[in-house]
Structure formats: C-alpha cells, structure tokens
Amino acid sequence: MSEVLFTLLVINLLGMLSPGPDMIMVIRYGSTGAKRTTLCCILGIMTGFCAHLLLAVFGVSLLISQAPLLFTVVKYLGAGYLIYLGIKAWRSKSKSLDSSCKGPIKARYAYLEGLLCNLLNPKVLIFLVATFTQIVSPDTSTSSKLFFAATIAIEAIVVWALLMKFIYSGWLNNWLQKNQQRINKLSGGILVGLGSLIGIQMS
C-alpha cells in the first residue's frame, strides 16, 4: 500500500510541475498583485481537481473515457473554454492594485475560471484515469482509494501553496506586475494554442 501511495504522489507531483492551463492561469492572476483573486483561482482549481479525484475513485472517469460521444463532448468543451480564456487573457489590459482586482465579483470570477479550467480539462481526466487504472488494483477497497485521493489532494494543496508563496515573493511579484501585459499576451497565446491542439487531436 505504501509503495502504491508513493508512486501516486510522485506521478501527481510530476504532473503538477509540468506547465499547463492551471499554472498559466495562476501566474496570470499573480501578475495582478491581488492575492485574493489568485487564491480564489487556486481554490477553484482544487475544487475541480478533487471532483476529478472522486470521479476516478468511483470509476466514473473510466466510464466517461470509454464513452466516445460523452468524452468527445468533454473534450470540445475543454478546448473551447481554453480558447475562450486565451482570447480573454490576450485582450485584457494591465491592472494595478485597485478595487477592481480585489472585489468580491472578481474573486468569484477567479474561482469559477479556475474551477472550469481544471474541470473541463480532458488531460486531467485522462491523467487520473491512467493513474488509478494502471497503479491502483481493481480489488482495492473504496476506503483505500479515498485515502489515496485525499493524500493526493493534500499534496496538491501544499504544491499550490508553495507556488503562491513563490509568486508573491517580493522580487518576483514586482517583475510579474511590471511585465503583466506581456504575461497576458503570452498566457493568452499558450491557452489558445493548447485549446487548438486539443481540437486538432479530436479531428
């Protein structure tokens, strides 16, 4: 059991350290200098990730991945949403530390964007399906699977907390804010590219 847990944690850590839509979104929010919106974005991402974990534990993700029509719908939604986020980032203007970045409406938008970015990302679905089906034995008890999922979620929280602390370290956050417009353009281009790549892979 300990070997399985260790393997799951290592694979999840490597997956999180690989740059993807979630990390791009967090860095983009971090460049605004508003900790509240960045934190809300991370909370949204973690909510989506925990939902994926529960789906994987109870085998729903495997059913979705094996249902061609349903999985295609998820992929199209994910690709479309990444492109939407990319265009939005590309068109956005630099914002300083004012009320527009720290208000409750902005915080709710950040949470929702983080949630949908992770929840509609088909690669997260595929990653967790592959991880649980290849590493966790089919006859493993549900309680053990839930323990694995909870441990992975805790690891993800720790990694995101460390990333946020790093983003808001003095010199880095100053650099991010000074280059916010460039970060918006770069992150927008990457998100549109990722969404387009998913769309091309489906065709």
PDB file of C-alpha atoms in Angstrom:
ATOM      1  CA  MET A   1       0.000   0.000   0.000  1.00  0.00           C
ATOM      2  CA  SER A   2       2.831   2.384   0.872  1.00  0.00           C
ATOM      3  CA  GLU A   3       4.532   1.702  -2.462  1.00  0.00           C
ATOM      4  CA  VAL A   4       1.316   2.434  -4.365  1.00  0.00           C
ATOM      5  CA  LEU A   5       0.806   5.680  -2.425  1.00  0.00           C
ATOM      6  CA  PHE A   6       4.402   6.761  -3.023  1.00  0.00           C
ATOM      7  CA  THR A   7       4.066   6.075  -6.747  1.00  0.00           C
ATOM      8  CA  LEU A   8       0.814   8.033  -6.941  1.00  0.00           C
ATOM      9  CA  LEU A   9       2.345  11.016  -5.119  1.00  0.00           C
ATOM     10  CA  VAL A  10       5.425  11.077  -7.360  1.00  0.00           C
ATOM     11  CA  ILE A  11       3.351  10.880 -10.556  1.00  0.00           C
ATOM     12  CA  ASN A  12       0.949  13.566  -9.331  1.00  0.00           C
ATOM     13  CA  LEU A  13       3.854  15.847  -8.370  1.00  0.00           C
ATOM     14  CA  LEU A  14       5.468  15.451 -11.792  1.00  0.00           C
ATOM     15  CA  GLY A  15       2.112  16.167 -13.422  1.00  0.00           C
ATOM     16  CA  MET A  16       1.636  19.333 -11.373  1.00  0.00           C
ATOM     17  CA  LEU A  17       5.144  20.591 -12.124  1.00  0.00           C
ATOM     18  CA  SER A  18       4.520  20.233 -15.850  1.00  0.00           C
ATOM     19  CA  PRO A  19       3.328  23.645 -17.126  1.00  0.00           C
ATOM     20  CA  GLY A  20      -0.339  23.542 -18.086  1.00  0.00           C
ATOM     21  CA  PRO A  21      -3.501  25.685 -18.213  1.00  0.00           C
ATOM     22  CA  ASP A  22      -3.911  25.717 -14.414  1.00  0.00           C
ATOM     23  CA  MET A  23      -0.417  27.039 -13.766  1.00  0.00           C
ATOM     24  CA  ILE A  24      -0.742  29.598 -16.552  1.00  0.00           C
ATOM     25  CA  MET A  25      -3.977  30.884 -15.028  1.00  0.00           C
ATOM     26  CA  VAL A  26      -2.422  31.190 -11.553  1.00  0.00           C
ATOM     27  CA  ILE A  27       0.655  33.040 -12.842  1.00  0.00           C
ATOM     28  CA  ARG A  28      -1.577  35.389 -14.825  1.00  0.00           C
ATOM     29  CA  TYR A  29      -3.655  36.205 -11.748  1.00  0.00           C
ATOM     30  CA  GLY A  30      -0.464  36.514  -9.719  1.00  0.00           C
ATOM     31  CA  SER A  31       0.767  39.216 -12.085  1.00  0.00           C
ATOM     32  CA  THR A  32      -2.134  41.453 -10.962  1.00  0.00           C
ATOM     33  CA  GLY A  33      -0.697  41.544  -7.458  1.00  0.00           C
ATOM     34  CA  ALA A  34      -4.093  40.694  -5.939  1.00  0.00           C
ATOM     35  CA  LYS A  35      -3.622  37.734  -3.589  1.00  0.00           C
ATOM     36  CA  ARG A  36      -7.339  37.236  -3.044  1.00  0.00           C
ATOM     37  CA  THR A  37      -8.136  36.593  -6.696  1.00  0.00           C
ATOM     38  CA  THR A  38      -5.086  34.348  -7.087  1.00  0.00           C
ATOM     39  CA  LEU A  39      -6.140  32.338  -4.038  1.00  0.00           C
ATOM     40  CA  CYS A  40      -9.704  32.070  -5.364  1.00  0.00           C
ATOM     41  CA  CYS A  41      -8.385  30.801  -8.703  1.00  0.00           C
ATOM     42  CA  ILE A  42      -6.343  28.126  -6.879  1.00  0.00           C
ATOM     43  CA  LEU A  43      -9.372  27.154  -4.781  1.00  0.00           C
ATOM     44  CA  GLY A  44     -11.373  26.741  -7.982  1.00  0.00           C
ATOM     45  CA  ILE A  45      -8.643  24.584  -9.493  1.00  0.00           C
ATOM     46  CA  MET A  46      -8.508  22.437  -6.351  1.00  0.00           C
ATOM     47  CA  THR A  47     -12.301  22.029  -6.359  1.00  0.00           C
ATOM     48  CA  GLY A  48     -12.177  20.757  -9.929  1.00  0.00           C
ATOM     49  CA  PHE A  49      -9.204  18.518  -9.151  1.00  0.00           C
ATOM     50  CA  CYS A  50     -10.952  16.988  -6.123  1.00  0.00           C
ATOM     51  CA  ALA A  51     -14.036  16.371  -8.272  1.00  0.00           C
ATOM     52  CA  HIS A  52     -11.837  14.547 -10.816  1.00  0.00           C
ATOM     53  CA  LEU A  53     -10.296  12.511  -7.990  1.00  0.00           C
ATOM     54  CA  LEU A  54     -13.703  11.419  -6.721  1.00  0.00           C
ATOM     55  CA  LEU A  55     -14.795  10.518 -10.249  1.00  0.00           C
ATOM     56  CA  ALA A  56     -11.629   8.450 -10.667  1.00  0.00           C
ATOM     57  CA  VAL A  57     -12.098   6.710  -7.308  1.00  0.00           C
ATOM     58  CA  PHE A  58     -15.633   5.607  -8.112  1.00  0.00           C
ATOM     59  CA  GLY A  59     -14.794   4.653 -11.687  1.00  0.00           C
ATOM     60  CA  VAL A  60     -16.888   7.370 -13.329  1.00  0.00           C
ATOM     61  CA  SER A  61     -13.889   8.838 -15.147  1.00  0.00           C
ATOM     62  CA  LEU A  62     -13.159   5.457 -16.710  1.00  0.00           C
ATOM     63  CA  LEU A  63     -16.756   5.191 -17.928  1.00  0.00           C
ATOM     64  CA  ILE A  64     -16.574   8.697 -19.407  1.00  0.00           C
ATOM     65  CA  SER A  65     -13.270   7.957 -21.148  1.00  0.00           C
ATOM     66  CA  GLN A  66     -14.770   4.777 -22.637  1.00  0.00           C
ATOM     67  CA  ALA A  67     -17.935   6.515 -23.878  1.00  0.00           C
ATOM     68  CA  PRO A  68     -16.812   8.083 -27.193  1.00  0.00           C
ATOM     69  CA  LEU A  69     -19.659  10.590 -27.533  1.00  0.00           C
ATOM     70  CA  LEU A  70     -19.546  11.822 -23.928  1.00  0.00           C
ATOM     71  CA  PHE A  71     -15.763  12.031 -23.927  1.00  0.00           C
ATOM     72  CA  THR A  72     -15.835  13.972 -27.208  1.00  0.00           C
ATOM     73  CA  VAL A  73     -18.278  16.454 -25.677  1.00  0.00           C
ATOM     74  CA  VAL A  74     -15.965  16.919 -22.669  1.00  0.00           C
ATOM     75  CA  LYS A  75     -13.006  17.451 -24.991  1.00  0.00           C
ATOM     76  CA  TYR A  76     -14.841  20.014 -27.110  1.00  0.00           C
ATOM     77  CA  LEU A  77     -15.996  21.906 -24.028  1.00  0.00           C
ATOM     78  CA  GLY A  78     -12.482  21.863 -22.617  1.00  0.00           C
ATOM     79  CA  ALA A  79     -10.887  23.004 -25.880  1.00  0.00           C
ATOM     80  CA  GLY A  80     -13.452  25.757 -26.334  1.00  0.00           C
ATOM     81  CA  TYR A  81     -13.031  27.024 -22.796  1.00  0.00           C
ATOM     82  CA  LEU A  82      -9.230  27.127 -23.051  1.00  0.00           C
ATOM     83  CA  ILE A  83      -9.507  29.148 -26.271  1.00  0.00           C
ATOM     84  CA  TYR A  84     -12.010  31.486 -24.575  1.00  0.00           C
ATOM     85  CA  LEU A  85      -9.634  32.003 -21.627  1.00  0.00           C
ATOM     86  CA  GLY A  86      -6.759  32.604 -24.027  1.00  0.00           C
ATOM     87  CA  ILE A  87      -8.626  35.257 -26.005  1.00  0.00           C
ATOM     88  CA  LYS A  88      -9.760  36.901 -22.769  1.00  0.00           C
ATOM     89  CA  ALA A  89      -6.183  36.988 -21.467  1.00  0.00           C
ATOM     90  CA  TRP A  90      -4.859  38.313 -24.783  1.00  0.00           C
ATOM     91  CA  ARG A  91      -7.378  41.169 -24.832  1.00  0.00           C
ATOM     92  CA  SER A  92      -7.087  42.086 -21.143  1.00  0.00           C
ATOM     93  CA  LYS A  93      -5.249  45.189 -20.047  1.00  0.00           C
ATOM     94  CA  SER A  94      -2.813  45.573 -17.186  1.00  0.00           C
ATOM     95  CA  LYS A  95      -4.406  46.209 -13.806  1.00  0.00           C
ATOM     96  CA  SER A  96      -2.846  47.690 -10.739  1.00  0.00           C
ATOM     97  CA  LEU A  97      -3.760  47.008  -7.145  1.00  0.00           C
ATOM     98  CA  ASP A  98      -7.161  48.655  -7.116  1.00  0.00           C
ATOM     99  CA  SER A  99     -10.674  47.677  -6.098  1.00  0.00           C
ATOM    100  CA  SER A 100     -11.407  46.107  -9.483  1.00  0.00           C
ATOM    101  CA  CYS A 101      -8.823  43.416  -8.758  1.00  0.00           C
ATOM    102  CA  LYS A 102      -9.830  42.788  -5.167  1.00  0.00           C
ATOM    103  CA  GLY A 103     -13.628  42.971  -5.163  1.00  0.00           C
ATOM    104  CA  PRO A 104     -15.910  40.010  -4.437  1.00  0.00           C
ATOM    105  CA  ILE A 105     -17.156  39.829  -8.045  1.00  0.00           C
ATOM    106  CA  LYS A 106     -13.610  39.496  -9.351  1.00  0.00           C
ATOM    107  CA  ALA A 107     -12.913  36.839  -6.692  1.00  0.00           C
ATOM    108  CA  ARG A 108     -15.949  34.813  -7.785  1.00  0.00           C
ATOM    109  CA  TYR A 109     -14.874  35.057 -11.423  1.00  0.00           C
ATOM    110  CA  ALA A 110     -11.385  33.873 -10.479  1.00  0.00           C
ATOM    111  CA  TYR A 111     -12.814  30.883  -8.609  1.00  0.00           C
ATOM    112  CA  LEU A 112     -15.130  29.990 -11.484  1.00  0.00           C
ATOM    113  CA  GLU A 113     -12.363  30.307 -14.072  1.00  0.00           C
ATOM    114  CA  GLY A 114     -10.070  28.083 -12.003  1.00  0.00           C
ATOM    115  CA  LEU A 115     -12.846  25.540 -11.472  1.00  0.00           C
ATOM    116  CA  LEU A 116     -13.842  25.289 -15.137  1.00  0.00           C
ATOM    117  CA  CYS A 117     -10.225  25.387 -16.345  1.00  0.00           C
ATOM    118  CA  ASN A 118      -9.470  22.231 -14.356  1.00  0.00           C
ATOM    119  CA  LEU A 119     -12.862  20.541 -14.547  1.00  0.00           C
ATOM    120  CA  LEU A 120     -13.120  20.836 -18.351  1.00  0.00           C
ATOM    121  CA  ASN A 121      -9.501  19.886 -18.989  1.00  0.00           C
ATOM    122  CA  PRO A 122      -9.668  16.430 -20.643  1.00  0.00           C
ATOM    123  CA  LYS A 123      -5.988  15.841 -19.908  1.00  0.00           C
ATOM    124  CA  VAL A 124      -6.688  15.862 -16.157  1.00  0.00           C
ATOM    125  CA  LEU A 125      -9.389  13.257 -16.751  1.00  0.00           C
ATOM    126  CA  ILE A 126      -7.065  11.106 -18.858  1.00  0.00           C
ATOM    127  CA  PHE A 127      -4.189  11.528 -16.384  1.00  0.00           C
ATOM    128  CA  LEU A 128      -6.212  10.400 -13.373  1.00  0.00           C
ATOM    129  CA  VAL A 129      -7.875   7.532 -15.272  1.00  0.00           C
ATOM    130  CA  ALA A 130      -4.472   6.269 -16.386  1.00  0.00           C
ATOM    131  CA  THR A 131      -3.002   6.717 -12.903  1.00  0.00           C
ATOM    132  CA  PHE A 132      -5.737   4.913 -10.997  1.00  0.00           C
ATOM    133  CA  THR A 133      -6.304   2.120 -13.535  1.00  0.00           C
ATOM    134  CA  GLN A 134      -2.612   1.338 -14.011  1.00  0.00           C
ATOM    135  CA  ILE A 135      -1.354   1.687 -10.432  1.00  0.00           C
ATOM    136  CA  VAL A 136      -4.301   1.011  -8.120  1.00  0.00           C
ATOM    137  CA  SER A 137      -5.504  -2.588  -8.177  1.00  0.00           C
ATOM    138  CA  PRO A 138      -9.181  -3.076  -9.190  1.00  0.00           C
ATOM    139  CA  ASP A 139      -9.846  -5.040  -5.992  1.00  0.00           C
ATOM    140  CA  THR A 140      -8.562  -2.216  -3.776  1.00  0.00           C
ATOM    141  CA  SER A 141     -11.199  -1.188  -1.251  1.00  0.00           C
ATOM    142  CA  THR A 142     -13.074   2.078  -1.718  1.00  0.00           C
ATOM    143  CA  SER A 143     -11.786   3.340   1.630  1.00  0.00           C
ATOM    144  CA  SER A 144      -8.179   2.805   0.483  1.00  0.00           C
ATOM    145  CA  LYS A 145      -8.893   4.590  -2.810  1.00  0.00           C
ATOM    146  CA  LEU A 146     -10.415   7.515  -0.909  1.00  0.00           C
ATOM    147  CA  PHE A 147      -7.306   7.602   1.294  1.00  0.00           C
ATOM    148  CA  PHE A 148      -5.102   7.736  -1.804  1.00  0.00           C
ATOM    149  CA  ALA A 149      -7.254  10.510  -3.274  1.00  0.00           C
ATOM    150  CA  ALA A 150      -7.198  12.536  -0.040  1.00  0.00           C
ATOM    151  CA  THR A 151      -3.395  12.240   0.188  1.00  0.00           C
ATOM    152  CA  ILE A 152      -3.001  13.353  -3.427  1.00  0.00           C
ATOM    153  CA  ALA A 153      -5.315  16.322  -2.755  1.00  0.00           C
ATOM    154  CA  ILE A 154      -3.246  17.338   0.285  1.00  0.00           C
ATOM    155  CA  GLU A 155      -0.079  17.133  -1.802  1.00  0.00           C
ATOM    156  CA  ALA A 156      -1.692  19.335  -4.460  1.00  0.00           C
ATOM    157  CA  ILE A 157      -2.697  21.910  -1.824  1.00  0.00           C
ATOM    158  CA  VAL A 158       0.871  22.030  -0.499  1.00  0.00           C
ATOM    159  CA  VAL A 159       2.326  22.465  -4.006  1.00  0.00           C
ATOM    160  CA  TRP A 160      -0.119  25.275  -4.862  1.00  0.00           C
ATOM    161  CA  ALA A 161       0.573  26.979  -1.511  1.00  0.00           C
ATOM    162  CA  LEU A 162       4.326  26.905  -2.176  1.00  0.00           C
ATOM    163  CA  LEU A 163       3.791  28.192  -5.721  1.00  0.00           C
ATOM    164  CA  MET A 164       1.649  31.074  -4.458  1.00  0.00           C
ATOM    165  CA  LYS A 165       4.260  31.932  -1.836  1.00  0.00           C
ATOM    166  CA  PHE A 166       6.927  31.930  -4.559  1.00  0.00           C
ATOM    167  CA  ILE A 167       4.816  34.085  -6.892  1.00  0.00           C
ATOM    168  CA  TYR A 168       4.295  36.665  -4.155  1.00  0.00           C
ATOM    169  CA  SER A 169       7.908  36.825  -3.088  1.00  0.00           C
ATOM    170  CA  GLY A 170       8.995  40.448  -3.377  1.00  0.00           C
ATOM    171  CA  TRP A 171      11.260  40.460  -6.421  1.00  0.00           C
ATOM    172  CA  LEU A 172       9.223  38.001  -8.490  1.00  0.00           C
ATOM    173  CA  ASN A 173       5.879  39.702  -7.895  1.00  0.00           C
ATOM    174  CA  ASN A 174       7.389  43.071  -8.774  1.00  0.00           C
ATOM    175  CA  TRP A 175       8.687  41.578 -12.018  1.00  0.00           C
ATOM    176  CA  LEU A 176       5.329  39.956 -12.787  1.00  0.00           C
ATOM    177  CA  GLN A 177       3.462  43.223 -12.258  1.00  0.00           C
ATOM    178  CA  LYS A 178       5.923  45.167 -14.425  1.00  0.00           C
ATOM    179  CA  ASN A 179       5.519  42.619 -17.214  1.00  0.00           C
ATOM    180  CA  GLN A 180       1.808  41.967 -16.722  1.00  0.00           C
ATOM    181  CA  GLN A 181       0.821  42.923 -20.269  1.00  0.00           C
ATOM    182  CA  ARG A 182       3.446  40.620 -21.759  1.00  0.00           C
ATOM    183  CA  ILE A 183       2.324  37.815 -19.445  1.00  0.00           C
ATOM    184  CA  ASN A 184      -1.281  38.335 -20.568  1.00  0.00           C
ATOM    185  CA  LYS A 185      -0.251  38.082 -24.220  1.00  0.00           C
ATOM    186  CA  LEU A 186       1.992  35.053 -23.644  1.00  0.00           C
ATOM    187  CA  SER A 187      -0.506  33.181 -21.455  1.00  0.00           C
ATOM    188  CA  GLY A 188      -3.299  34.013 -23.888  1.00  0.00           C
ATOM    189  CA  GLY A 189      -1.308  32.629 -26.805  1.00  0.00           C
ATOM    190  CA  ILE A 190      -0.420  29.447 -24.904  1.00  0.00           C
ATOM    191  CA  LEU A 191      -4.030  28.824 -23.807  1.00  0.00           C
ATOM    192  CA  VAL A 192      -5.338  29.338 -27.336  1.00  0.00           C
ATOM    193  CA  GLY A 193      -2.596  27.016 -28.604  1.00  0.00           C
ATOM    194  CA  LEU A 194      -3.463  24.308 -26.061  1.00  0.00           C
ATOM    195  CA  GLY A 195      -7.162  24.557 -26.879  1.00  0.00           C
ATOM    196  CA  SER A 196      -6.453  24.413 -30.601  1.00  0.00           C
ATOM    197  CA  LEU A 197      -4.152  21.418 -30.108  1.00  0.00           C
ATOM    198  CA  ILE A 198      -6.909  19.533 -28.298  1.00  0.00           C
ATOM    199  CA  GLY A 199      -9.295  20.426 -31.142  1.00  0.00           C
ATOM    200  CA  ILE A 200      -6.822  19.202 -33.774  1.00  0.00           C
ATOM    201  CA  GLN A 201      -6.307  15.930 -31.902  1.00  0.00           C
ATOM    202  CA  MET A 202     -10.089  15.357 -31.975  1.00  0.00           C
ATOM    203  CA  SER A 203     -10.394  15.866 -35.725  1.00  0.00           C
TER     204      SER A 203
END
